[in-house]
Amino acid sequence: MLPFTFAGAHAGQRPQSQSAADSAGRARIADDFAAASIVAKDNFAGQVDFNKVTKASITGMLRTLDPHSMYFDRQQWEEFQNDQSSRYYGIGSTIIQHSGKVYIVSPTERTASHRAGLRYGDHIAGINGESTEGWTQAQVRSKLLGPEGTTVSIKISRLGIDKPLEFKLTRGPVPLPSVANYFMVGGGVGYVNLERGFNTTTYDEVNKALTELRQRGMTSLVLDLRSNHGGLVDQAQRVSNLFLYRGQKILSMRGRPGVFPSKEFVANNTSPEEYPVVVLINKFSASAAEIVAGALQDHDRARLVGENSFGKGLVQSPFQLSDGSALVLTTGHYYTPSGRLIQRDYSARSFYDYNLKRGDKNGTHTEEKRTDSGRAVYGGGGIDPDVEVKVRIPQPELELQRVWFDTVFEFAHQLTAGQIQGVSEFKL
């Protein structure tokens, strides 16, 4: 999932016309770009790939605006829209790259890969007659995806079987759920893990999880928004609406005057959930996740635990271009109910510094607001938790985690292939 927050009212709109002066300025820029391209083509020592040149030029232009405005080529835009729709068309397997090869991790139930019997540790050695040697995980994924009803042939190398296995699979819809899991922790505490972003089905998934947990005796909730990169703002509004009373503000949006008018979004729930709520956030919680966390905190509806969040509160509006590509531009800012700006300052930082220092409040607080009960909360640097719990992983431990993963992967790989003796006799 790409970490973008969208305002649905602007989705897919076309660029607007500008004044004659603006048009003349753009014409001069286009002439300069064309002249530079000709010089490069005629004098560069190697071959010039103008598709790459154009894409890099647009990307560079957008990075002078802010860290989140981006350009998608046609294929990237189609993939992004599939991600936002909570489903895509493929064989239905989670894949992972390990030691230069791409493996099946888990087939999704009721998909082509599950029906074919693909399993953990299967090495994808070929696709449609091409060897995957040297391919990245992204390259394998792009070949496995395709229109619904089309077929893809894959060659599987399975541990313990000498000859490769050949499968011809029909691509079909594969769900991309937002809720990773939910369960009762004990003592009436329910837990919902919402780490996979806000997609078209997020509200329905959360509502279903809460309903089932209530039936199991839930009297309080832990809502886990850690590492949730955001997504569709209307889904964040609907999730917030589950816990807020009618008339309580969820967020406001302030755009460029005369272009994108300011808006307020208010809850309309007459019978919201009333049990205590704790929301978990970390430095990777962004955009739509911060909208939910900020709304519940400002109305004293939940206590936030964890780290300061990422600090991305930009209205991201897509503008589709004539060739099927798209620009995603910042057209406004989001504010919490108390008036806190979610977005952290990026004016004095490079693109890379901004993205590396996630959850950094950029120094002292400059914007103090109050919750409904009068508690001080601060804006302009993400969402501060009420109870700070920092997670710091030393570099040696990161290396240990990598070694541990390699060991676990190889053990599970051999175990599923039946190559570890005596497992059937092992009892707990």
PDB file of C-alpha atoms in Angstrom, residues 189-192 219-226 274-281 292-293 296-297 300-306 386-387:
ATOM      1  CA  VAL A 189     -10.401  -6.792  26.133  1.00  0.00           C
ATOM      2  CA  GLY A 190     -10.792  -7.057  22.372  1.00  0.00           C
ATOM      3  CA  TYR A 191      -7.984  -6.430  19.900  1.00  0.00           C
ATOM      4  CA  VAL A 192      -8.285  -5.286  16.272  1.00  0.00           C
ATOM      5  CA  THR A 219     -16.013  -4.566  27.193  1.00  0.00           C
ATOM      6  CA  SER A 220     -12.942  -2.570  26.076  1.00  0.00           C
ATOM      7  CA  LEU A 221     -10.933  -2.318  22.860  1.00  0.00           C
ATOM      8  CA  VAL A 222      -7.339  -2.017  21.701  1.00  0.00           C
ATOM      9  CA  LEU A 223      -7.297  -0.602  18.155  1.00  0.00           C
ATOM     10  CA  ASP A 224      -3.863  -1.145  16.623  1.00  0.00           C
ATOM     11  CA  LEU A 225      -2.962   1.498  14.023  1.00  0.00           C
ATOM     12  CA  ARG A 226       0.793   0.926  14.180  1.00  0.00           C
ATOM     13  CA  GLU A 274     -19.184   3.448  24.318  1.00  0.00           C
ATOM     14  CA  TYR A 275     -16.611   1.058  25.809  1.00  0.00           C
ATOM     15  CA  PRO A 276     -13.081   2.313  26.665  1.00  0.00           C
ATOM     16  CA  VAL A 277     -10.659   2.419  23.739  1.00  0.00           C
ATOM     17  CA  VAL A 278      -6.865   2.426  23.537  1.00  0.00           C
ATOM     18  CA  VAL A 279      -5.298   3.255  20.165  1.00  0.00           C
ATOM     19  CA  LEU A 280      -1.751   2.089  19.409  1.00  0.00           C
ATOM     20  CA  ILE A 281       0.337   4.287  17.084  1.00  0.00           C
ATOM     21  CA  VAL A 292      -8.684   8.490  13.348  1.00  0.00           C
ATOM     22  CA  ALA A 293      -6.181   8.769  16.205  1.00  0.00           C
ATOM     23  CA  LEU A 296     -10.585  10.081  19.104  1.00  0.00           C
ATOM     24  CA  GLN A 297      -7.911  11.856  21.157  1.00  0.00           C
ATOM     25  CA  ASP A 300     -11.196  12.222  24.818  1.00  0.00           C
ATOM     26  CA  ARG A 301     -12.750   9.115  23.331  1.00  0.00           C
ATOM     27  CA  ALA A 302      -9.530   7.084  23.391  1.00  0.00           C
ATOM     28  CA  ARG A 303      -6.109   7.065  24.999  1.00  0.00           C
ATOM     29  CA  LEU A 304      -3.216   6.887  22.568  1.00  0.00           C
ATOM     30  CA  VAL A 305      -0.214   4.701  23.395  1.00  0.00           C
ATOM     31  CA  GLY A 306       3.073   4.352  21.516  1.00  0.00           C
ATOM     32  CA  ASP A 386      -0.918  10.159  25.674  1.00  0.00           C
ATOM     33  CA  VAL A 387       1.427   7.444  26.926  1.00  0.00           C
TER      34      VAL A 387
END
